[in-house]
Coordinates of C-alpha atoms and ligand atoms in Angstrom, one line a residue:
X11 CA -54.2 80.1 32.7
X12 CA -56.2 83.1 32.0
X13 CA -53.3 85.3 32.6
X14 CA -51.2 83.4 30.2
X15 CA -48.9 85.8 28.3
X16 CA -50.1 87.2 25.0
X17 CA -48.3 86.5 21.8
X18 CA -47.9 83.2 20.0
X19 CA -49.2 81.3 23.1
X20 CA -52.5 82.8 22.6
X21 CA -52.8 81.0 19.4
X22 CA -52.4 77.5 20.7
X23 CA -54.4 78.4 23.9
X24 CA -57.3 79.3 21.6
X25 CA -57.2 76.0 19.8
X26 CA -56.7 73.8 22.9
X27 CA -59.9 72.0 24.0
X28 CA -61.0 72.7 27.6
X29 CA -58.7 70.7 29.9
X30 CA -60.3 68.0 32.0
X31 CA -57.7 67.1 34.7
X32 CA -59.6 64.1 35.8
X33 CA -59.5 62.6 32.3
X34 CA -55.8 63.5 32.0
X35 CA -55.1 61.8 35.3
X36 CA -56.9 58.7 34.2
X37 CA -55.3 58.6 30.8
X38 CA -51.8 58.9 32.1
X39 CA -49.8 55.7 31.3
X40 CA -48.0 55.7 34.7
X41 CA -49.7 54.6 37.9
X42 CA -50.9 57.7 39.8
X43 CA -52.0 57.8 43.4
X44 CA -52.9 60.9 45.4
X45 CA -52.4 60.6 49.2
X46 CA -53.1 62.8 52.2
X47 CA -50.2 63.6 54.5
X48 CA -51.5 60.8 56.7
X49 CA -51.3 58.5 53.7
X50 CA -55.0 58.0 53.0
X51 CA -55.7 57.4 49.4
X52 CA -57.5 60.4 47.8
X53 CA -57.5 59.4 44.2
X54 CA -56.1 56.6 41.9
X55 CA -55.9 56.8 38.1
X56 CA -57.1 53.9 35.8
X57 CA -53.5 52.8 35.2
X58 CA -53.0 52.3 39.0
X59 CA -56.2 50.3 39.3
X60 CA -55.2 48.1 36.4
X61 CA -51.7 47.8 37.6
X62 CA -52.7 46.8 41.2
X63 CA -55.8 44.9 40.1
X64 CA -58.0 46.9 42.5
X65 CA -61.2 48.8 42.2
X66 CA -61.4 52.5 42.9
X67 CA -64.3 52.1 45.4
X68 CA -62.2 49.5 47.4
X69 CA -59.3 51.8 47.9
X70 CA -60.2 55.5 47.8
X71 CA -60.7 56.9 51.3
X72 CA -58.6 54.1 52.9
X73 CA -55.1 54.4 54.3
X74 CA -52.5 53.2 51.8
X75 CA -50.9 50.6 54.1
X76 CA -54.3 49.2 55.1
X77 CA -55.0 48.6 51.4
X78 CA -51.5 47.2 50.8
X79 CA -50.5 45.7 54.1
X80 CA -46.8 45.2 54.5
X81 CA -46.7 41.5 54.9
X82 CA -43.0 40.6 55.0
X83 CA -43.4 37.1 53.6
X84 CA -45.3 38.5 50.7
X85 CA -42.9 41.1 49.7
X86 CA -39.5 39.7 50.1
X87 CA -36.6 42.2 50.1
X88 CA -37.2 45.8 50.9
X89 CA -41.0 45.3 50.6
X90 CA -43.2 48.2 51.5
X91 CA -40.7 49.4 54.1
X92 CA -38.7 51.4 51.6
X93 CA -42.0 53.0 50.3
X94 CA -42.9 54.0 53.7
X95 CA -39.5 55.5 54.3
X96 CA -39.7 57.4 51.0
X97 CA -43.1 58.9 51.9
X98 CA -41.8 59.9 55.3
X99 CA -38.8 61.6 53.6
X100 CA -41.2 63.5 51.3
X101 CA -43.4 64.6 54.2
X102 CA -40.5 65.7 56.2
X103 CA -38.3 67.3 53.6
X104 CA -40.9 68.4 51.2
X105 CA -38.9 67.4 48.2
X106 CA -39.5 64.6 45.6
X107 CA -38.1 61.2 46.4
X108 CA -37.4 58.1 44.3
X109 CA -37.4 54.4 45.0
X110 CA -36.0 52.7 42.0
X111 CA -37.0 49.2 41.1
X112 CA -39.2 48.5 44.0
X113 CA -40.3 44.9 44.0
X114 CA -43.9 44.0 45.0
X115 CA -45.7 40.7 45.2
X116 CA -49.2 41.7 44.2
X117 CA -52.0 39.4 45.3
X118 CA -54.0 38.2 42.3
X119 CA -57.8 37.6 42.7
X120 CA -57.1 33.9 42.8
X121 CA -54.8 34.3 45.7
X122 CA -51.6 33.8 43.9
X123 CA -48.9 36.5 44.0
X124 CA -47.6 38.3 41.0
X125 CA -44.2 39.8 41.1
X126 CA -43.9 43.3 39.7
X127 CA -41.1 45.9 39.6
X128 CA -41.9 49.5 40.0
X129 CA -39.9 52.7 39.7
X130 CA -41.6 54.9 42.3
X131 CA -41.5 58.6 42.6
X132 CA -43.2 60.4 45.5
X133 CA -43.7 64.2 45.1
X134 CA -45.1 66.6 47.6
X135 CA -48.0 68.9 46.5
X136 CA -47.6 71.9 48.7
X137 CA -50.5 74.0 50.0
X138 CA -50.6 77.8 50.0
X139 CA -49.1 77.6 53.5
X140 CA -46.0 75.8 52.1
X141 CA -47.0 72.7 54.0
X142 CA -47.4 69.4 52.3
X143 CA -51.1 69.2 51.3
X144 CA -51.0 66.0 49.3
X145 CA -48.4 63.5 48.1
X146 CA -48.4 62.4 44.5
X147 CA -47.3 58.8 44.2
X148 CA -46.2 57.8 40.7
X149 CA -45.2 54.3 39.8
X150 CA -43.7 53.2 36.4
X151 CA -44.3 49.6 35.9
X152 CA -40.8 48.2 35.0
X153 CA -41.8 44.6 35.1
X154 CA -41.7 44.1 31.4
X155 CA -38.4 45.9 31.2
X156 CA -37.1 43.7 34.0
X157 CA -38.6 40.6 32.4
X158 CA -37.0 41.6 29.1
X159 CA -33.7 42.1 30.8
X160 CA -34.1 38.8 32.6
X161 CA -35.0 37.2 29.4
X162 CA -32.0 38.9 27.7
X163 CA -29.8 37.8 30.6
X164 CA -31.1 34.3 30.3
X165 CA -30.6 34.5 26.6
X166 CA -27.0 35.8 27.2
X167 CA -26.5 33.1 29.8
X168 CA -27.7 30.5 27.3
X169 CA -25.5 32.0 24.6
X170 CA -22.6 32.0 27.0
X171 CA -23.4 28.4 27.9
X172 CA -23.7 27.5 24.3
X173 CA -20.4 29.3 23.5
X174 CA -18.8 27.6 26.4
X175 CA -20.2 24.3 25.2
X176 CA -19.2 25.0 21.6
X177 CA -15.7 25.9 22.9
X178 CA -15.6 22.7 24.8
X179 CA -16.8 20.8 21.8
X180 CA -14.3 22.5 19.6
X181 CA -11.6 21.5 22.1
X182 CA -13.0 18.0 22.2
X183 CA -13.1 17.8 18.4
X184 CA -9.6 19.1 18.2
X185 CA -8.5 16.5 20.6
X186 CA -10.4 13.8 18.8
X187 CA -9.0 15.0 15.4
X188 CA -5.6 14.8 16.9
X189 CA -6.2 11.3 18.2
X190 CA -7.5 10.3 14.7
X191 CA -4.4 11.8 13.2
X192 CA -2.2 10.0 15.6
X193 CA -4.1 6.8 14.8
X194 CA -3.7 7.5 11.1
X195 CA 0.0 8.1 11.5
X196 CA 0.4 4.8 13.4
X197 CA -1.7 3.1 10.8
X198 CA 0.4 4.5 8.0
X199 CA 3.5 3.4 9.9
X200 CA 2.1 -0.1 10.4
X201 CA 1.2 -0.2 6.7
X202 CA 4.7 0.9 5.7
X203 CA 6.2 -1.8 8.0
X204 CA 3.7 -4.3 6.6
X205 CA 4.5 -3.6 3.0
X206 CA 8.3 -3.5 3.8
X207 CA 8.0 -6.9 5.4
X208 CA 5.8 -8.1 2.5
X209 CA 8.5 -6.9 0.1
X210 CA 11.3 -8.7 2.0
X211 CA 9.1 -11.7 2.2
X212 CA 8.7 -11.6 -1.6
X213 CA 12.5 -11.2 -2.0
X214 CA 13.1 -14.1 0.4
X215 CA 10.6 -16.2 -1.6
X216 CA 12.4 -15.4 -4.8
X217 CA 15.8 -16.2 -3.2
X218 CA 14.2 -19.4 -1.9
X219 CA 12.9 -20.3 -5.4
X220 CA 16.3 -19.6 -6.9
X221 CA 18.0 -21.7 -4.3
X222 CA 15.5 -24.4 -4.7
X223 CA 15.9 -24.4 -8.5
X224 CA 19.6 -24.5 -8.1
X225 CA 19.3 -27.4 -5.7
X226 CA 17.0 -29.3 -8.0
X227 CA 19.2 -28.6 -11.0
X228 CA 22.4 -29.3 -9.1
X229 CA 21.0 -32.5 -7.8
X230 CA 19.8 -33.5 -11.3
X231 CA 23.2 -32.5 -12.8
X232 CA 25.0 -34.4 -10.1
X233 CA 22.9 -37.5 -10.7
X234 CA 23.3 -37.1 -14.5
X235 CA 27.0 -36.7 -14.1
X236 CA 27.3 -39.8 -11.9
X237 CA 25.2 -41.8 -14.4
X238 CA 27.2 -40.5 -17.4
X239 CA 30.5 -41.2 -15.6
X240 CA 29.2 -44.7 -14.6
X241 CA 28.0 -45.5 -18.1
X242 CA 31.2 -44.2 -19.7
X243 CA 33.2 -46.4 -17.3
X244 CA 31.1 -49.4 -18.0
X245 CA 31.3 -48.9 -21.8
X246 CA 35.1 -48.3 -21.6
X247 CA 35.9 -51.9 -20.6
X248 CA 34.0 -53.8 -23.2
X249 CA 35.0 -51.1 -25.7
X250 CA 38.7 -51.8 -24.9
X251 CA 38.4 -55.6 -25.3
X252 CA 36.1 -55.3 -28.4
X253 CA 38.7 -53.0 -29.9
X254 CA 41.5 -55.4 -29.0
X255 CA 39.5 -58.4 -30.2
X256 CA 38.7 -56.7 -33.4
X257 CA 42.4 -56.1 -34.0
X258 CA 43.2 -59.7 -33.3
X259 CA 40.3 -60.9 -35.4
X260 CA 41.4 -58.8 -38.3
X261 CA 44.9 -60.1 -38.0
X262 CA 43.7 -63.7 -37.8
X263 CA 41.3 -63.3 -40.6
X264 CA 44.0 -61.9 -42.8
X265 CA 46.2 -64.9 -41.9
X266 CA 43.4 -67.3 -42.6
X267 CA 42.6 -65.5 -45.9
X268 CA 46.1 -65.8 -47.1
X269 CA 46.2 -69.4 -46.1
X270 CA 42.9 -69.9 -48.0
X271 CA 44.4 -68.4 -51.1
X272 CA 47.2 -70.9 -50.8
X273 CA 44.7 -73.7 -50.6
X274 CA 42.8 -72.4 -53.6
X275 CA 45.9 -72.9 -55.7
X276 CA 45.4 -76.7 -55.2
X277 CA 41.9 -76.4 -56.7
X278 CA 42.9 -78.2 -60.0
X279 CA 44.6 -81.0 -58.2
X280 CA 41.6 -81.6 -55.9
X281 CA 39.3 -81.6 -58.9
X282 CA 41.4 -84.3 -60.5
X283 CA 41.8 -86.4 -57.3
X284 CA 38.4 -86.0 -55.7
X285 CA 35.9 -84.5 -58.2
X286 CA 33.0 -84.8 -55.6
X287 CA 34.9 -82.8 -52.9
X288 CA 35.8 -80.3 -55.5
X289 CA 32.2 -79.8 -56.6
X290 CA 31.2 -79.3 -52.9
X291 CA 33.9 -76.7 -52.4
X292 CA 32.9 -74.9 -55.6
X293 CA 29.3 -74.8 -54.5
X294 CA 30.2 -73.5 -51.0
X295 CA 32.4 -70.8 -52.5
X296 CA 29.7 -69.6 -54.8
X297 CA 27.1 -69.6 -52.0
X298 CA 29.2 -67.2 -49.9
X299 CA 30.6 -65.3 -52.9
X300 CA 34.1 -66.0 -51.6
X301 CA 35.9 -63.5 -53.7
X302 CA 33.7 -60.7 -52.7
X303 CA 33.8 -61.7 -49.1
X304 CA 37.5 -61.9 -49.0
X305 CA 37.8 -58.6 -50.8
X306 CA 35.3 -56.9 -48.5
X307 CA 36.9 -58.0 -45.3
X308 CA 39.5 -55.2 -45.2
X309 CA 37.0 -52.3 -45.5
X310 CA 34.7 -54.1 -43.1
X311 CA 37.3 -54.1 -40.4
X312 CA 38.2 -50.5 -41.2
X313 CA 34.6 -49.3 -40.7
X314 CA 34.3 -51.3 -37.5
X315 CA 37.5 -49.7 -36.2
X316 CA 36.0 -46.3 -37.2
X317 CA 32.8 -47.1 -35.3
X318 CA 34.7 -48.1 -32.2
X319 CA 36.7 -44.9 -32.5
X320 CA 33.5 -42.9 -32.5
X321 CA 32.2 -44.8 -29.6
X322 CA 35.4 -44.0 -27.7
X323 CA 35.0 -40.3 -28.7
X324 CA 31.4 -40.2 -27.4
X325 CA 32.5 -41.8 -24.2
X326 CA 35.3 -39.3 -23.9
X327 CA 33.0 -36.4 -24.7
X328 CA 30.5 -37.6 -22.1
X329 CA 33.3 -37.8 -19.5
X330 CA 34.6 -34.4 -20.4
X331 CA 31.2 -32.9 -20.3
X332 CA 30.1 -34.6 -17.1
X333 CA 32.9 -33.3 -15.0
X334 CA 30.2 -32.2 -12.6
X335 CA 31.7 -34.1 -9.7
X336 CA 34.6 -31.8 -9.9
X337 CA 33.8 -29.1 -7.4
X338 CA 37.4 -27.8 -7.3
X339 CA 38.8 -25.1 -9.5
X340 CA 40.8 -26.3 -12.4
X341 CA 43.2 -24.3 -14.6
X342 CA 42.1 -25.5 -18.0
X343 CA 41.7 -24.7 -21.7
X344 CA 37.9 -24.4 -22.1
X345 CA 37.9 -25.3 -25.9
X346 CA 38.0 -29.1 -25.6
X347 CA 35.1 -29.0 -23.1
X348 CA 33.1 -26.9 -25.6
X349 CA 33.9 -29.3 -28.4
X350 CA 32.7 -32.2 -26.3
X351 CA 29.5 -30.3 -25.4
X352 CA 28.8 -29.5 -29.0
X353 CA 29.4 -33.1 -30.0
X354 CA 26.9 -34.3 -27.4
X355 CA 24.2 -31.9 -28.5
X356 CA 24.8 -32.3 -32.2
X357 CA 22.4 -35.2 -32.4
X358 CA 19.6 -33.0 -31.3
X359 CA 20.6 -30.2 -33.7
X360 CA 20.7 -32.7 -36.5
X361 CA 17.1 -33.7 -35.9
X362 CA 16.1 -30.1 -36.5
X363 CA 18.5 -29.9 -39.4
X364 CA 20.5 -27.2 -37.5
X365 CA 24.3 -27.2 -37.9
X366 CA 26.5 -26.4 -35.0
X367 CA 29.6 -24.5 -36.2
X368 CA 32.5 -24.0 -33.9
X369 CA 35.1 -21.3 -34.2
X370 CA 37.4 -21.9 -31.3
X371 CA 40.4 -19.6 -31.2
X372 CA 43.3 -20.5 -29.0
X373 CA 42.4 -19.0 -25.6
X374 CA 44.4 -18.7 -22.3
X375 CA 43.7 -21.2 -19.7
X376 CA 41.5 -20.0 -16.9
X377 CA 40.7 -21.3 -13.4
X378 CA 37.1 -22.5 -13.4
X379 CA 34.7 -25.3 -12.6
X380 CA 34.9 -27.1 -16.0
X381 CA 31.7 -29.1 -15.8
X382 CA 29.8 -26.0 -14.9
X383 CA 31.3 -24.0 -17.8
X384 CA 30.2 -26.8 -20.1
X385 CA 26.8 -26.7 -18.6
X386 CA 26.5 -23.0 -19.5
X387 CA 27.6 -23.7 -23.1
X388 CA 25.1 -26.6 -23.2
X389 CA 22.2 -24.4 -22.0
X390 CA 23.1 -21.6 -24.5
X391 CA 23.5 -24.1 -27.4
X392 CA 20.2 -25.9 -26.6
X393 CA 18.3 -22.6 -26.4
X394 CA 19.8 -21.5 -29.7
X395 CA 18.8 -24.8 -31.3
X396 CA 15.3 -24.4 -29.9
X397 CA 15.0 -20.9 -31.4
X398 CA 16.6 -21.8 -34.8
X399 CA 14.6 -22.5 -37.9
X400 CA 15.5 -25.6 -40.0
X401 CA 18.6 -25.5 -42.2
X402 CA 20.2 -22.7 -40.2
X403 CA 23.4 -22.5 -38.2
X404 CA 24.3 -22.0 -34.6
X405 CA 27.7 -20.6 -34.1
X406 CA 29.8 -21.0 -31.0
X407 CA 32.9 -18.9 -30.9
X408 CA 35.6 -18.5 -28.2
X409 CA 38.2 -15.8 -28.1
X410 CA 40.7 -14.4 -25.5
X411 CA 39.1 -11.8 -23.3
X412 CA 40.9 -8.5 -22.8
X413 CA 41.6 -9.2 -19.1
X414 CA 43.4 -12.5 -19.7
X415 CA 40.1 -14.4 -19.5
X416 CA 38.0 -15.8 -22.2
X417 CA 34.9 -14.8 -24.2
X418 CA 32.3 -17.4 -25.4
X419 CA 29.7 -16.4 -27.8
X420 CA 26.7 -18.4 -28.9
X421 CA 24.9 -16.9 -32.0
X422 CA 21.7 -18.1 -33.7
X423 CA 19.6 -16.7 -36.5
X424 CA 16.3 -17.8 -34.8
X425 CA 13.3 -16.0 -33.4
X426 CA 15.2 -13.5 -31.3
X427 CA 13.8 -12.2 -28.0
X428 CA 11.0 -9.8 -27.6
X429 CA 12.3 -6.6 -25.8
X430 CA 9.3 -6.8 -23.5
X431 CA 10.6 -10.0 -21.9
X432 CA 14.4 -9.6 -22.3
X433 CA 14.7 -8.5 -18.6
X434 CA 13.0 -11.6 -17.4
X435 CA 14.7 -14.4 -19.3
X436 CA 17.3 -14.9 -16.6
X437 CA 14.6 -15.2 -13.9
X438 CA 14.1 -18.7 -12.5
X439 CA 11.1 -20.5 -14.0
X440 CA 10.7 -17.9 -16.7
X441 CA 10.0 -19.7 -20.0
X442 CA 8.1 -19.0 -23.2
X443 CA 8.1 -22.6 -24.2
X444 CA 5.2 -25.0 -23.9
X445 CA 4.7 -26.9 -20.6
X446 CA 6.9 -29.9 -20.5
X447 CA 9.4 -28.4 -22.9
X448 CA 10.8 -25.5 -21.0
X449 CA 11.7 -25.4 -17.4
X450 CA 12.8 -21.8 -17.4
X451 CA 15.9 -22.8 -15.4
X452 CA 18.6 -23.0 -18.1
X453 CA 19.5 -19.3 -18.2
X454 CA 19.0 -18.7 -14.4
X455 CA 21.3 -21.6 -13.6
X456 CA 23.8 -20.3 -16.2
X457 CA 23.6 -16.8 -14.8
X458 CA 24.4 -18.2 -11.3
X459 CA 27.3 -20.2 -12.6
X460 CA 28.8 -17.3 -14.5
X461 CA 28.4 -15.0 -11.5
X462 CA 30.1 -17.6 -9.3
X463 CA 33.0 -17.3 -11.7
X464 CA 33.1 -13.5 -11.4
X465 CA 32.1 -13.3 -15.0
X466 CA 29.1 -11.8 -16.9
X467 CA 26.5 -13.0 -19.3
X468 CA 24.6 -10.7 -21.6
X469 CA 22.3 -10.9 -24.6
X470 CA 21.8 -8.9 -27.7
X471 CA 18.9 -9.7 -29.9
X472 CA 17.0 -8.5 -32.9
X473 CA 13.5 -10.0 -32.8
X474 CA 13.0 -12.2 -35.9
X475 CA 16.7 -12.2 -36.7
X476 CA 18.3 -14.1 -33.9
X477 CA 20.1 -13.7 -30.6
X478 CA 23.7 -13.5 -29.4
X479 CA 24.6 -14.6 -25.9
X480 CA 28.0 -13.5 -24.7
X481 CA 29.7 -15.0 -21.7
X482 CA 32.9 -13.4 -20.2
X483 CA 35.0 -15.4 -17.8
X484 CA 37.9 -13.8 -15.9
X485 CA 41.2 -15.6 -15.5
X486 CA 40.1 -16.8 -12.1
X487 CA 37.0 -16.3 -9.9
X488 CA 37.3 -13.7 -7.2
X489 CA 38.1 -15.1 -3.7
X490 CA 34.8 -15.4 -1.8
X491 CA 32.6 -17.6 0.3
X492 CA 31.7 -20.9 -1.4
X493 CA 28.3 -20.6 -3.0
X494 CA 25.5 -23.0 -2.8
X495 CA 26.9 -24.8 -5.9
X496 CA 30.1 -25.5 -4.2
X497 CA 28.6 -26.6 -1.0
X498 CA 26.6 -29.2 -2.9
X499 CA 28.0 -32.7 -2.2
Ligands
ADP516 N1 18.6 -18.1 -28.2 C1 17.4 -17.7 -27.8 N2 16.6 -17.1 -28.7 C2 15.3 -16.7 -28.4 N3 14.8 -16.8 -27.1 C3 15.7 -17.3 -26.1 C4 17.0 -17.8 -26.5 N4 17.5 -18.2 -25.3 C5 16.6 -18.1 -24.3 N5 15.5 -17.5 -24.8 C6 14.3 -17.2 -24.1 O1 14.6 -17.3 -22.7 C7 13.6 -18.1 -22.0 C8 14.3 -18.8 -20.9 O2 15.3 -19.7 -21.3 P1 15.8 -20.8 -20.3 O3 16.1 -20.2 -18.9 O4 16.8 -21.6 -20.9 O5 14.5 -21.7 -20.1 P2 13.8 -22.6 -21.1 O6 14.7 -22.9 -22.2 O7 13.4 -23.8 -20.3 O8 12.6 -21.9 -21.6 C9 13.2 -19.1 -23.1 O9 11.9 -19.6 -22.8 C10 13.1 -18.2 -24.3 O10 12.0 -17.4 -24.3
MG517 MG1 16.7 -23.4 -21.9

């Protein structure tokens, strides 16, 4: 050092404290060991003592492999064998040698072994003769690095495991999501099917209701028709003989009356011959007001004949109206049926002080079920009467239809129909009338009848000003399957 070159180096040499190689050796962070060529420990620095957990006085002066015997079971793997081989190489070849990551199992004071990893370098320290005088053994403790790397590897492994698990979970979730989606799809499908079947069930129910109402009504009508026909028939017989008898009675009474007036010419003679009898006759004649009675007889008979004629008309109307038993098509003029129907319902109209006015134009004959057409007119008239205020009119008009059929109109100036319900008035059981008054069947039955005829029924209404129902019937119904009406016995 003394012959260090002059110049800038002098400067730092001057300021450098005196070097103590012993202290430098001990302060070095690596593990230093100085060996003789026969591998006896000459010196060990503090780091070595700490790292090997030995004491200087226990190891210095002793052969290396005596202090650290090569016990194979203690040092698995290369053990001290590779250290020995390295030292031998250094001694022989006089060049530094490395043993990277040498693993040692160091005995702890309590007898346990602690695994440590060392990077080892052995360097020859040559003497003046060029021979190896000492061997410097340097060890870098790599245990922490190895542990860190192990920890990192473990961490990576865990991460990898987690990633793999996450991947698996994602796949599982995907699978489950798909299963859920499938289930949802099936559910939706089932739901659709369910609501479709619910819908068709509702439709079936409606159809059933309609059929039921038709059945009930048809049955009622058939029963009514039979009863009316029976009553009309029963009335007809007595009506015929009462009419006959009345004619006979009138003729006979007239004969007796003219005979009586002949007798009365003999009044004076009787008074002369038998005053008592004459007084009796005069008293009797006065008691019965003979003159008035004889004079009233003619009008009396006339009024009775009128009454009988009306009864005959009613019976006739009933029979015309009640042609319900006729399930065959008839080629008819509908006007007389409408007249009869109006006649029958007039009584009801009169109670409300409603007048039924007919305006029946000549119409072509059409093929129809006459009783059913009457039934439609009856339903329309009775609804019109129900809706009409007192002292108003219900008009029923017929006219030829453009297609060779007929048009029937029933017009009232009553309440009219709220637009909110106009779509529903043809539904079975739809009624705005109080319970017991309305069945809600009239229009739905009429709708069915008109449809069976291949016709149409429509309504125009101004709420508060009245309603007009229009029925159009074609010249004949379209050929088709018999409907429930016709199948009815
Ligand atoms: N001419 C009319 N004016 C006003 N409303 C009517 C008329 N005709 C029918 N409607 C309405 O249509 C409903 C259904 O009529 P309908 O089927 O004959 O049953 P119902 O007469 O038993 O109520 C009636 O309740 C009424 O609200
Ligand atoms: Mg009605």
